[in-house]
PDB file of C-alpha atoms in Angstrom:
ATOM      1  CA  MET A   1     -18.271  10.666   2.483  1.00  0.00           C
ATOM      2  CA  ILE A   2     -16.212  13.562   3.829  1.00  0.00           C
ATOM      3  CA  SER A   3     -16.187  16.428   1.332  1.00  0.00           C
ATOM      4  CA  TYR A   4     -13.222  18.765   0.867  1.00  0.00           C
ATOM      5  CA  LYS A   5     -11.889  21.484  -1.375  1.00  0.00           C
ATOM      6  CA  ILE A   6      -8.320  22.405  -2.272  1.00  0.00           C
ATOM      7  CA  ARG A   7      -7.258  25.825  -1.002  1.00  0.00           C
ATOM      8  CA  GLY A   8      -3.623  26.172  -2.072  1.00  0.00           C
ATOM      9  CA  ASP A   9      -1.541  24.137   0.381  1.00  0.00           C
ATOM     10  CA  TYR A  10      -4.670  23.371   2.385  1.00  0.00           C
ATOM     11  CA  ALA A  11      -7.555  20.940   2.244  1.00  0.00           C
ATOM     12  CA  GLU A  12     -10.797  22.514   3.460  1.00  0.00           C
ATOM     13  CA  LEU A  13     -12.905  19.793   5.083  1.00  0.00           C
ATOM     14  CA  THR A  14     -16.539  20.400   5.985  1.00  0.00           C
ATOM     15  CA  VAL A  15     -17.447  18.952   9.382  1.00  0.00           C
ATOM     16  CA  PRO A  16     -20.128  16.223   9.033  1.00  0.00           C
ATOM     17  CA  LYS A  17     -22.728  15.587  11.723  1.00  0.00           C
ATOM     18  CA  LYS A  18     -20.839  12.597  13.114  1.00  0.00           C
ATOM     19  CA  TRP A  19     -17.882  14.847  14.009  1.00  0.00           C
ATOM     20  CA  ASP A  20     -19.852  17.313  16.092  1.00  0.00           C
ATOM     21  CA  LYS A  21     -18.992  15.469  19.331  1.00  0.00           C
ATOM     22  CA  TYR A  22     -15.273  16.036  18.731  1.00  0.00           C
ATOM     23  CA  ASN A  23     -13.006  18.992  19.274  1.00  0.00           C
ATOM     24  CA  LEU A  24      -9.977  19.535  17.051  1.00  0.00           C
ATOM     25  CA  GLU A  25      -7.631  17.736  19.434  1.00  0.00           C
ATOM     26  CA  SER A  26      -9.811  14.650  19.832  1.00  0.00           C
ATOM     27  CA  LEU A  27     -10.578  14.568  16.099  1.00  0.00           C
ATOM     28  CA  LEU A  28      -6.888  14.280  15.299  1.00  0.00           C
ATOM     29  CA  LYS A  29      -5.802  12.091  18.223  1.00  0.00           C
ATOM     30  CA  ASP A  30      -8.815   9.846  18.767  1.00  0.00           C
ATOM     31  CA  TYR A  31     -10.747   9.767  15.489  1.00  0.00           C
ATOM     32  CA  TRP A  32      -7.818   9.795  13.048  1.00  0.00           C
ATOM     33  CA  LYS A  33      -5.117   8.613  15.493  1.00  0.00           C
ATOM     34  CA  ALA A  34      -2.705  11.002  13.840  1.00  0.00           C
ATOM     35  CA  PRO A  35       0.999  11.018  14.827  1.00  0.00           C
ATOM     36  CA  LYS A  36       1.629  12.992  18.010  1.00  0.00           C
ATOM     37  CA  LYS A  37       4.576  14.897  16.559  1.00  0.00           C
ATOM     38  CA  LEU A  38       2.631  16.049  13.500  1.00  0.00           C
ATOM     39  CA  VAL A  39      -0.320  17.141  15.656  1.00  0.00           C
ATOM     40  CA  HIS A  40       2.043  18.990  18.001  1.00  0.00           C
ATOM     41  CA  ASP A  41       3.794  20.747  15.109  1.00  0.00           C
ATOM     42  CA  TRP A  42       0.481  21.867  13.604  1.00  0.00           C
ATOM     43  CA  ARG A  43      -0.735  23.116  16.962  1.00  0.00           C
ATOM     44  CA  MET A  44       2.431  25.046  17.773  1.00  0.00           C
ATOM     45  CA  SER A  45       2.623  26.633  14.300  1.00  0.00           C
ATOM     46  CA  LYS A  46      -1.123  27.468  14.338  1.00  0.00           C
ATOM     47  CA  SER A  47      -1.331  25.843  10.911  1.00  0.00           C
ATOM     48  CA  ILE A  48      -4.930  24.635  11.236  1.00  0.00           C
ATOM     49  CA  LEU A  49      -7.796  27.090  10.871  1.00  0.00           C
ATOM     50  CA  VAL A  50     -11.487  26.628  11.667  1.00  0.00           C
ATOM     51  CA  ASN A  51     -13.877  28.924   9.804  1.00  0.00           C
ATOM     52  CA  GLY A  52     -10.877  31.070   8.853  1.00  0.00           C
ATOM     53  CA  ASN A  53      -9.655  31.593  12.428  1.00  0.00           C
ATOM     54  CA  VAL A  54      -6.987  30.128  14.703  1.00  0.00           C
ATOM     55  CA  PRO A  55      -9.144  27.749  16.761  1.00  0.00           C
ATOM     56  CA  ASN A  56      -9.523  26.789  20.375  1.00  0.00           C
ATOM     57  CA  TRP A  57      -8.414  23.168  20.087  1.00  0.00           C
ATOM     58  CA  LEU A  58     -10.742  22.113  22.899  1.00  0.00           C
ATOM     59  CA  ALA A  59     -13.877  23.794  21.522  1.00  0.00           C
ATOM     60  CA  THR A  60     -16.502  21.370  20.216  1.00  0.00           C
ATOM     61  CA  LEU A  61     -16.804  21.277  16.440  1.00  0.00           C
ATOM     62  CA  ASN A  62     -20.168  21.959  14.798  1.00  0.00           C
ATOM     63  CA  GLU A  63     -21.658  20.412  11.698  1.00  0.00           C
ATOM     64  CA  GLY A  64     -20.830  22.609   8.717  1.00  0.00           C
ATOM     65  CA  ASP A  65     -17.644  24.088  10.232  1.00  0.00           C
ATOM     66  CA  ARG A  66     -14.859  24.446   7.688  1.00  0.00           C
ATOM     67  CA  ILE A  67     -11.446  23.179   8.798  1.00  0.00           C
ATOM     68  CA  LEU A  68      -8.294  24.016   6.856  1.00  0.00           C
ATOM     69  CA  PHE A  69      -5.581  21.346   7.143  1.00  0.00           C
ATOM     70  CA  PRO A  70      -2.088  21.994   5.694  1.00  0.00           C
ATOM     71  CA  PHE A  71      -1.896  18.611   3.980  1.00  0.00           C
ATOM     72  CA  PHE A  72      -0.267  19.883   0.812  1.00  0.00           C
ATOM     73  CA  THR A  73       2.628  21.938   2.163  1.00  0.00           C
ATOM     74  CA  GLU A  74       5.567  21.399  -0.174  1.00  0.00           C
ATOM     75  CA  GLU A  75       8.026  18.693   0.856  1.00  0.00           C
ATOM     76  CA  LYS A  76      11.278  17.992  -0.946  1.00  0.00           C
ATOM     77  CA  PRO A  77      11.276  14.435  -2.339  1.00  0.00           C
ATOM     78  CA  GLU A  78      13.525  12.094  -0.341  1.00  0.00           C
ATOM     79  CA  VAL A  79      14.629  10.366  -3.543  1.00  0.00           C
ATOM     80  CA  GLU A  80      15.830  11.627  -6.901  1.00  0.00           C
ATOM     81  CA  PRO A  81      12.797  12.085  -9.193  1.00  0.00           C
ATOM     82  CA  THR A  82      13.342  10.002 -12.337  1.00  0.00           C
ATOM     83  CA  PHE A  83      11.168   9.852 -15.436  1.00  0.00           C
ATOM     84  CA  HIS A  84       9.643   6.517 -16.365  1.00  0.00           C
ATOM     85  CA  GLU A  85       6.309   5.590 -17.890  1.00  0.00           C
ATOM     86  CA  LEU A  86       3.790   4.581 -15.231  1.00  0.00           C
ATOM     87  CA  GLU A  87       0.438   2.832 -15.356  1.00  0.00           C
ATOM     88  CA  VAL A  88      -1.670   4.766 -12.848  1.00  0.00           C
ATOM     89  CA  LEU A  89      -4.587   2.664 -11.610  1.00  0.00           C
ATOM     90  CA  TYR A  90      -6.088   5.232  -9.210  1.00  0.00           C
ATOM     91  CA  GLU A  91      -5.154   8.736  -8.139  1.00  0.00           C
ATOM     92  CA  ASP A  92      -6.543  11.628  -6.142  1.00  0.00           C
ATOM     93  CA  ASP A  93      -5.049  14.500  -4.128  1.00  0.00           C
ATOM     94  CA  HIS A  94      -3.905  12.178  -1.340  1.00  0.00           C
ATOM     95  CA  VAL A  95      -2.997   8.756  -2.736  1.00  0.00           C
ATOM     96  CA  ILE A  96      -1.842   7.088  -5.926  1.00  0.00           C
ATOM     97  CA  VAL A  97      -1.933   3.396  -6.918  1.00  0.00           C
ATOM     98  CA  ILE A  98       0.513   2.161  -9.557  1.00  0.00           C
ATOM     99  CA  ASN A  99       0.570  -1.077 -11.549  1.00  0.00           C
ATOM    100  CA  LYS A 100       4.141  -2.162 -10.839  1.00  0.00           C
ATOM    101  CA  PRO A 101       6.040  -3.932 -13.640  1.00  0.00           C
ATOM    102  CA  ALA A 102       8.468  -6.804 -13.080  1.00  0.00           C
ATOM    103  CA  GLY A 103      12.139  -6.000 -12.641  1.00  0.00           C
ATOM    104  CA  THR A 104      11.518  -2.803 -10.665  1.00  0.00           C
ATOM    105  CA  ASP A 105      12.310  -2.257  -6.985  1.00  0.00           C
ATOM    106  CA  THR A 106       9.618  -0.610  -4.884  1.00  0.00           C
ATOM    107  CA  HIS A 107      12.136   1.810  -3.361  1.00  0.00           C
ATOM    108  CA  PRO A 108      15.880   2.479  -3.673  1.00  0.00           C
ATOM    109  CA  SER A 109      18.200   0.093  -1.839  1.00  0.00           C
ATOM    110  CA  SER A 110      20.947   2.726  -1.684  1.00  0.00           C
ATOM    111  CA  PRO A 111      21.079   6.559  -1.882  1.00  0.00           C
ATOM    112  CA  GLU A 112      22.556   6.525  -5.391  1.00  0.00           C
ATOM    113  CA  GLN A 113      19.872   4.253  -6.857  1.00  0.00           C
ATOM    114  CA  ASN A 114      17.382   6.289  -8.892  1.00  0.00           C
ATOM    115  CA  HIS A 115      15.456   3.666 -10.861  1.00  0.00           C
ATOM    116  CA  SER A 116      12.894   2.424  -8.369  1.00  0.00           C
ATOM    117  CA  LEU A 117       9.141   2.859  -8.443  1.00  0.00           C
ATOM    118  CA  LEU A 118       9.437   5.482  -5.691  1.00  0.00           C
ATOM    119  CA  ASN A 119      11.745   7.556  -7.921  1.00  0.00           C
ATOM    120  CA  TYR A 120       9.270   7.302 -10.796  1.00  0.00           C
ATOM    121  CA  VAL A 121       6.263   8.291  -8.662  1.00  0.00           C
ATOM    122  CA  ALA A 122       8.232  11.253  -7.247  1.00  0.00           C
ATOM    123  CA  PHE A 123       8.887  12.478 -10.812  1.00  0.00           C
ATOM    124  CA  TYR A 124       5.261  11.900 -11.821  1.00  0.00           C
ATOM    125  CA  CYS A 125       3.981  14.027  -8.927  1.00  0.00           C
ATOM    126  CA  LEU A 126       6.575  16.740  -9.553  1.00  0.00           C
ATOM    127  CA  SER A 127       5.634  16.896 -13.248  1.00  0.00           C
ATOM    128  CA  ASN A 128       2.036  17.539 -12.152  1.00  0.00           C
ATOM    129  CA  GLY A 129       3.080  20.447  -9.937  1.00  0.00           C
ATOM    130  CA  GLU A 130       2.925  18.444  -6.705  1.00  0.00           C
ATOM    131  CA  VAL A 131       6.156  18.926  -4.762  1.00  0.00           C
ATOM    132  CA  ARG A 132       5.744  15.865  -2.579  1.00  0.00           C
ATOM    133  CA  LYS A 133       7.718  13.473  -0.447  1.00  0.00           C
ATOM    134  CA  VAL A 134       5.771  10.435  -1.636  1.00  0.00           C
ATOM    135  CA  ARG A 135       5.719   7.389   0.628  1.00  0.00           C
ATOM    136  CA  HIS A 136       5.222   3.742  -0.282  1.00  0.00           C
ATOM    137  CA  ILE A 137       2.673   2.149   2.066  1.00  0.00           C
ATOM    138  CA  HIS A 138       3.647  -1.438   1.321  1.00  0.00           C
ATOM    139  CA  ARG A 139       6.161  -3.195  -0.914  1.00  0.00           C
ATOM    140  CA  LEU A 140       6.229  -5.761  -3.687  1.00  0.00           C
ATOM    141  CA  ASP A 141       9.252  -7.889  -4.521  1.00  0.00           C
ATOM    142  CA  LYS A 142      11.319  -6.721  -7.482  1.00  0.00           C
ATOM    143  CA  ASP A 143       9.834  -9.326  -9.843  1.00  0.00           C
ATOM    144  CA  THR A 144       6.274  -9.270  -8.474  1.00  0.00           C
ATOM    145  CA  THR A 145       3.800  -7.219 -10.499  1.00  0.00           C
ATOM    146  CA  GLY A 146       0.561  -5.443  -9.633  1.00  0.00           C
ATOM    147  CA  ALA A 147      -1.111  -2.831  -7.489  1.00  0.00           C
ATOM    148  CA  ILE A 148       0.981  -0.864  -5.017  1.00  0.00           C
ATOM    149  CA  LEU A 149      -0.161   2.076  -2.890  1.00  0.00           C
ATOM    150  CA  PHE A 150       1.650   5.382  -2.316  1.00  0.00           C
ATOM    151  CA  ALA A 151       0.733   8.326  -0.078  1.00  0.00           C
ATOM    152  CA  LYS A 152       1.223  11.864  -1.378  1.00  0.00           C
ATOM    153  CA  HIS A 153       1.599  13.569   1.995  1.00  0.00           C
ATOM    154  CA  ALA A 154       2.669  12.788   5.562  1.00  0.00           C
ATOM    155  CA  PHE A 155      -0.780  12.863   7.161  1.00  0.00           C
ATOM    156  CA  VAL A 156      -2.450  10.377   4.822  1.00  0.00           C
ATOM    157  CA  GLY A 157       0.713   8.258   4.896  1.00  0.00           C
ATOM    158  CA  SER A 158       0.494   7.909   8.676  1.00  0.00           C
ATOM    159  CA  LEU A 159      -3.190   6.946   8.506  1.00  0.00           C
ATOM    160  CA  LEU A 160      -2.568   4.356   5.798  1.00  0.00           C
ATOM    161  CA  ASP A 161       0.387   2.894   7.726  1.00  0.00           C
ATOM    162  CA  LYS A 162      -1.927   2.336  10.688  1.00  0.00           C
ATOM    163  CA  MET A 163      -4.641   0.864   8.461  1.00  0.00           C
ATOM    164  CA  LEU A 164      -2.114  -1.569   6.999  1.00  0.00           C
ATOM    165  CA  GLU A 165      -0.993  -2.543  10.498  1.00  0.00           C
ATOM    166  CA  GLU A 166      -4.628  -3.111  11.494  1.00  0.00           C
ATOM    167  CA  ARG A 167      -5.264  -5.208   8.340  1.00  0.00           C
ATOM    168  CA  LYS A 168      -7.649  -2.640   6.894  1.00  0.00           C
ATOM    169  CA  VAL A 169      -5.850  -2.558   3.550  1.00  0.00           C
ATOM    170  CA  LYS A 170      -6.907  -5.732   1.726  1.00  0.00           C
ATOM    171  CA  ARG A 171      -4.561  -7.119  -0.920  1.00  0.00           C
ATOM    172  CA  THR A 172      -5.372 -10.099  -3.132  1.00  0.00           C
ATOM    173  CA  TYR A 173      -2.630 -11.836  -5.093  1.00  0.00           C
ATOM    174  CA  LEU A 174      -2.713 -14.385  -7.899  1.00  0.00           C
ATOM    175  CA  ALA A 175      -0.049 -17.074  -7.946  1.00  0.00           C
ATOM    176  CA  LEU A 176       0.762 -20.002 -10.219  1.00  0.00           C
ATOM    177  CA  VAL A 177       2.257 -22.862  -8.246  1.00  0.00           C
ATOM    178  CA  HIS A 178       3.794 -26.142  -9.354  1.00  0.00           C
ATOM    179  CA  GLY A 179       1.803 -29.300  -8.824  1.00  0.00           C
ATOM    180  CA  HIS A 180      -1.801 -30.080  -8.020  1.00  0.00           C
ATOM    181  CA  LEU A 181      -2.795 -28.167  -4.894  1.00  0.00           C
ATOM    182  CA  LYS A 182      -5.715 -30.294  -3.790  1.00  0.00           C
ATOM    183  CA  GLN A 183      -7.007 -28.160  -0.915  1.00  0.00           C
ATOM    184  CA  LYS A 184      -9.785 -25.787  -1.970  1.00  0.00           C
ATOM    185  CA  LYS A 185      -8.656 -23.248   0.615  1.00  0.00           C
ATOM    186  CA  GLY A 186      -6.358 -23.062   3.582  1.00  0.00           C
ATOM    187  CA  THR A 187      -4.171 -20.956   5.859  1.00  0.00           C
ATOM    188  CA  ILE A 188      -0.417 -21.170   6.355  1.00  0.00           C
ATOM    189  CA  ASN A 189       0.530 -19.843   9.778  1.00  0.00           C
ATOM    190  CA  GLN A 190       4.290 -20.228  10.000  1.00  0.00           C
ATOM    191  CA  PRO A 191       6.856 -17.674  11.211  1.00  0.00           C
ATOM    192  CA  ILE A 192       9.415 -16.465   8.688  1.00  0.00           C
ATOM    193  CA  GLY A 193      13.045 -15.556   9.364  1.00  0.00           C
ATOM    194  CA  ARG A 194      16.288 -15.048   7.485  1.00  0.00           C
ATOM    195  CA  ASP A 195      18.168 -17.966   5.974  1.00  0.00           C
ATOM    196  CA  ARG A 196      21.646 -17.718   7.467  1.00  0.00           C
ATOM    197  CA  HIS A 197      23.076 -19.655   4.511  1.00  0.00           C
ATOM    198  CA  HIS A 198      21.813 -17.216   1.858  1.00  0.00           C
ATOM    199  CA  PRO A 199      21.808 -13.365   2.051  1.00  0.00           C
ATOM    200  CA  SER A 200      18.480 -12.809   0.285  1.00  0.00           C
ATOM    201  CA  ARG A 201      16.499 -15.946   1.102  1.00  0.00           C
ATOM    202  CA  ARG A 202      13.939 -16.282   3.852  1.00  0.00           C
ATOM    203  CA  ARG A 203      12.674 -19.501   5.423  1.00  0.00           C
ATOM    204  CA  VAL A 204      10.065 -20.852   7.794  1.00  0.00           C
ATOM    205  CA  SER A 205      11.725 -20.595  11.208  1.00  0.00           C
ATOM    206  CA  PRO A 206      10.410 -21.007  14.783  1.00  0.00           C
ATOM    207  CA  SER A 207      12.448 -17.939  15.777  1.00  0.00           C
ATOM    208  CA  GLY A 208      11.149 -15.837  12.873  1.00  0.00           C
ATOM    209  CA  GLN A 209       8.391 -13.224  12.724  1.00  0.00           C
ATOM    210  CA  ALA A 210       4.734 -14.239  12.704  1.00  0.00           C
ATOM    211  CA  ALA A 211       3.398 -14.703   9.178  1.00  0.00           C
ATOM    212  CA  VAL A 212      -0.085 -15.725   8.020  1.00  0.00           C
ATOM    213  CA  THR A 213      -1.094 -16.444   4.406  1.00  0.00           C
ATOM    214  CA  HIS A 214      -4.608 -17.454   3.319  1.00  0.00           C
ATOM    215  CA  PHE A 215      -4.998 -19.189  -0.039  1.00  0.00           C
ATOM    216  CA  GLU A 216      -7.835 -20.381  -2.234  1.00  0.00           C
ATOM    217  CA  LYS A 217      -7.647 -22.654  -5.252  1.00  0.00           C
ATOM    218  CA  ILE A 218      -9.003 -21.207  -8.511  1.00  0.00           C
ATOM    219  CA  LYS A 219      -8.205 -24.011 -10.939  1.00  0.00           C
ATOM    220  CA  TYR A 220      -5.787 -26.830 -11.672  1.00  0.00           C
ATOM    221  CA  MET A 221      -4.185 -27.001 -15.119  1.00  0.00           C
ATOM    222  CA  PRO A 222      -3.269 -30.650 -15.704  1.00  0.00           C
ATOM    223  CA  THR A 223      -1.382 -30.087 -18.971  1.00  0.00           C
ATOM    224  CA  GLU A 224       1.068 -27.736 -17.230  1.00  0.00           C
ATOM    225  CA  ASN A 225       0.728 -29.478 -13.821  1.00  0.00           C
ATOM    226  CA  MET A 226       0.214 -26.090 -12.186  1.00  0.00           C
ATOM    227  CA  THR A 227      -2.478 -24.665  -9.930  1.00  0.00           C
ATOM    228  CA  LEU A 228      -3.759 -21.090 -10.082  1.00  0.00           C
ATOM    229  CA  ILE A 229      -4.560 -19.752  -6.613  1.00  0.00           C
ATOM    230  CA  SER A 230      -5.450 -16.475  -4.911  1.00  0.00           C
ATOM    231  CA  CYS A 231      -3.740 -15.364  -1.700  1.00  0.00           C
ATOM    232  CA  GLN A 232      -4.425 -12.812   1.015  1.00  0.00           C
ATOM    233  CA  LEU A 233      -2.007 -11.786   3.743  1.00  0.00           C
ATOM    234  CA  ASP A 234      -2.535 -10.975   7.398  1.00  0.00           C
ATOM    235  CA  THR A 235       1.130  -9.958   7.618  1.00  0.00           C
ATOM    236  CA  GLY A 236       3.645  -8.506   5.199  1.00  0.00           C
ATOM    237  CA  ARG A 237       6.910 -10.396   5.630  1.00  0.00           C
ATOM    238  CA  THR A 238       9.595 -10.345   2.962  1.00  0.00           C
ATOM    239  CA  HIS A 239       8.914 -13.067   0.336  1.00  0.00           C
ATOM    240  CA  GLN A 240       6.001 -14.288   2.476  1.00  0.00           C
ATOM    241  CA  ILE A 241       3.838 -15.924  -0.223  1.00  0.00           C
ATOM    242  CA  ARG A 242       6.878 -17.414  -1.918  1.00  0.00           C
ATOM    243  CA  VAL A 243       8.267 -18.910   1.298  1.00  0.00           C
ATOM    244  CA  HIS A 244       4.928 -20.203   2.572  1.00  0.00           C
ATOM    245  CA  LEU A 245       3.875 -21.915  -0.654  1.00  0.00           C
ATOM    246  CA  SER A 246       7.309 -23.464  -1.097  1.00  0.00           C
ATOM    247  CA  SER A 247       7.106 -24.758   2.483  1.00  0.00           C
ATOM    248  CA  ILE A 248       4.015 -26.844   1.635  1.00  0.00           C
ATOM    249  CA  GLY A 249       5.610 -28.303  -1.496  1.00  0.00           C
ATOM    250  CA  HIS A 250       4.084 -25.952  -4.077  1.00  0.00           C
ATOM    251  CA  PRO A 251       6.692 -23.323  -5.025  1.00  0.00           C
ATOM    252  CA  LEU A 252       5.739 -20.552  -7.430  1.00  0.00           C
ATOM    253  CA  ALA A 253       6.415 -21.248 -11.080  1.00  0.00           C
ATOM    254  CA  GLY A 254       9.527 -19.342 -12.134  1.00  0.00           C
ATOM    255  CA  ASP A 255      10.677 -18.821  -8.532  1.00  0.00           C
ATOM    256  CA  THR A 256      14.077 -20.498  -8.688  1.00  0.00           C
ATOM    257  CA  LEU A 257      15.097 -19.002  -5.309  1.00  0.00           C
ATOM    258  CA  TYR A 258      12.477 -21.139  -3.573  1.00  0.00           C
ATOM    259  CA  GLY A 259      12.453 -24.294  -5.669  1.00  0.00           C
ATOM    260  CA  GLY A 260      10.346 -23.248  -8.650  1.00  0.00           C
ATOM    261  CA  MET A 261      11.218 -24.321 -12.198  1.00  0.00           C
ATOM    262  CA  PRO A 262      12.594 -21.578 -14.514  1.00  0.00           C
ATOM    263  CA  ILE A 263       9.681 -21.759 -16.946  1.00  0.00           C
ATOM    264  CA  PHE A 264       9.130 -17.986 -16.659  1.00  0.00           C
ATOM    265  CA  GLU A 265      11.612 -15.137 -16.310  1.00  0.00           C
ATOM    266  CA  ARG A 266      10.159 -14.278 -12.896  1.00  0.00           C
ATOM    267  CA  GLN A 267       8.053 -15.791 -10.134  1.00  0.00           C
ATOM    268  CA  ALA A 268       4.391 -16.023 -11.160  1.00  0.00           C
ATOM    269  CA  LEU A 269       2.970 -13.638  -8.561  1.00  0.00           C
ATOM    270  CA  HIS A 270       0.700 -10.661  -9.249  1.00  0.00           C
ATOM    271  CA  ALA A 271      -1.038  -8.243  -6.851  1.00  0.00           C
ATOM    272  CA  LEU A 272      -4.450  -8.274  -8.524  1.00  0.00           C
ATOM    273  CA  THR A 273      -6.611  -6.104  -6.257  1.00  0.00           C
ATOM    274  CA  LEU A 274      -6.181  -3.495  -3.558  1.00  0.00           C
ATOM    275  CA  GLU A 275      -9.091  -2.446  -1.316  1.00  0.00           C
ATOM    276  CA  PHE A 276      -9.325   0.136   1.456  1.00  0.00           C
ATOM    277  CA  ILE A 277     -11.545   2.826   2.901  1.00  0.00           C
ATOM    278  CA  HIS A 278     -10.056   6.169   1.905  1.00  0.00           C
ATOM    279  CA  PRO A 279      -8.719   7.656   5.166  1.00  0.00           C
ATOM    280  CA  ILE A 280      -9.716  11.221   4.244  1.00  0.00           C
ATOM    281  CA  THR A 281     -12.931  10.957   2.221  1.00  0.00           C
ATOM    282  CA  GLU A 282     -14.016   7.607   3.749  1.00  0.00           C
ATOM    283  CA  GLU A 283     -15.032   6.313   0.321  1.00  0.00           C
ATOM    284  CA  PRO A 284     -14.507   2.588  -0.384  1.00  0.00           C
ATOM    285  CA  ILE A 285     -11.731   2.196  -2.963  1.00  0.00           C
ATOM    286  CA  LYS A 286     -11.150  -1.021  -4.919  1.00  0.00           C
ATOM    287  CA  VAL A 287      -8.479  -1.115  -7.600  1.00  0.00           C
ATOM    288  CA  TYR A 288      -7.817  -3.878 -10.148  1.00  0.00           C
ATOM    289  CA  ALA A 289      -4.368  -4.278 -11.716  1.00  0.00           C
ATOM    290  CA  PRO A 290      -4.302  -5.721 -15.258  1.00  0.00           C
ATOM    291  CA  PHE A 291      -1.631  -8.283 -16.096  1.00  0.00           C
ATOM    292  CA  LEU A 292       1.531  -6.807 -17.586  1.00  0.00           C
ATOM    293  CA  ASP A 293       3.526  -9.786 -18.885  1.00  0.00           C
ATOM    294  CA  GLN A 294       4.050 -10.228 -22.617  1.00  0.00           C
ATOM    295  CA  PRO A 295       3.713 -13.059 -23.442  1.00  0.00           C
ATOM    296  CA  PRO A 296       1.156 -13.613 -20.658  1.00  0.00           C
ATOM    297  CA  ILE A 297       2.124 -15.698 -17.638  1.00  0.00           C
ATOM    298  CA  PHE A 298      -1.322 -16.045 -16.098  1.00  0.00           C
ATOM    299  CA  PRO A 299      -4.223 -17.842 -17.807  1.00  0.00           C
ATOM    300  CA  LYS A 300      -7.457 -16.079 -18.621  1.00  0.00           C
ATOM    301  CA  MET A 301      -9.729 -15.873 -15.600  1.00  0.00           C
ATOM    302  CA  GLY A 302     -12.962 -16.685 -17.434  1.00  0.00           C
TER     303      GLY A 302
END
């Protein structure tokens, strides 16, 4: 674990033994793989201090050195902060995980929209004295519920974006699909592209973007003729789980856009868990998102 203290706009990180082969430049560029522009800006503005002094960026760091990083410099929110009750599943100085309800967009689709989850998280941070340009790290469809990750500052946002790209942010979904899915587990590896006949639909298409969905059967419910499954994604294409499961003849219950029956008011898809190694503290984080639907859509897991 990497320990730190808050010093105003700064995080003071104590150099662990494993960093003593790095200098400040290689720590940022090679260890953290931080964005070049951000590193350049910090270097030119002399914003980073080591042991209270403007450092030589090429000098080797020593265990116990104290580095001040300007992580928490105020940034004006890029969206209009809007009050709305939130279920916070995990929060620290760098990240926040929200349990997203159905019927809410992850982010605004136009500048005048102010009722997305991003607007609500911006207000939440502002109300806690954190003037932040919060960033969503991934998205959930408007009517998908569950855990969604936001970054509170640019540096951690860039690290999490890279982790997501490298599949180091693990997301597990629950889905209720029509019919008896007989396979115990499987992988759908089919590219996804736009449906030229419908503005919001996607479809399996040879010319689409690569998309990989892994699924595992949890249980079949013969009375309802539905199967409860878990899914994990190697990619994050729009409507990926919905398109892939429909393509094998098992659309999500309630997902009328992709062939599901309208037995629920939304598609039966929930982001149950979110797992990652915290990019700053290096602690393993695993977050569970309780079900939100009333009456419940998903059966009890026991």
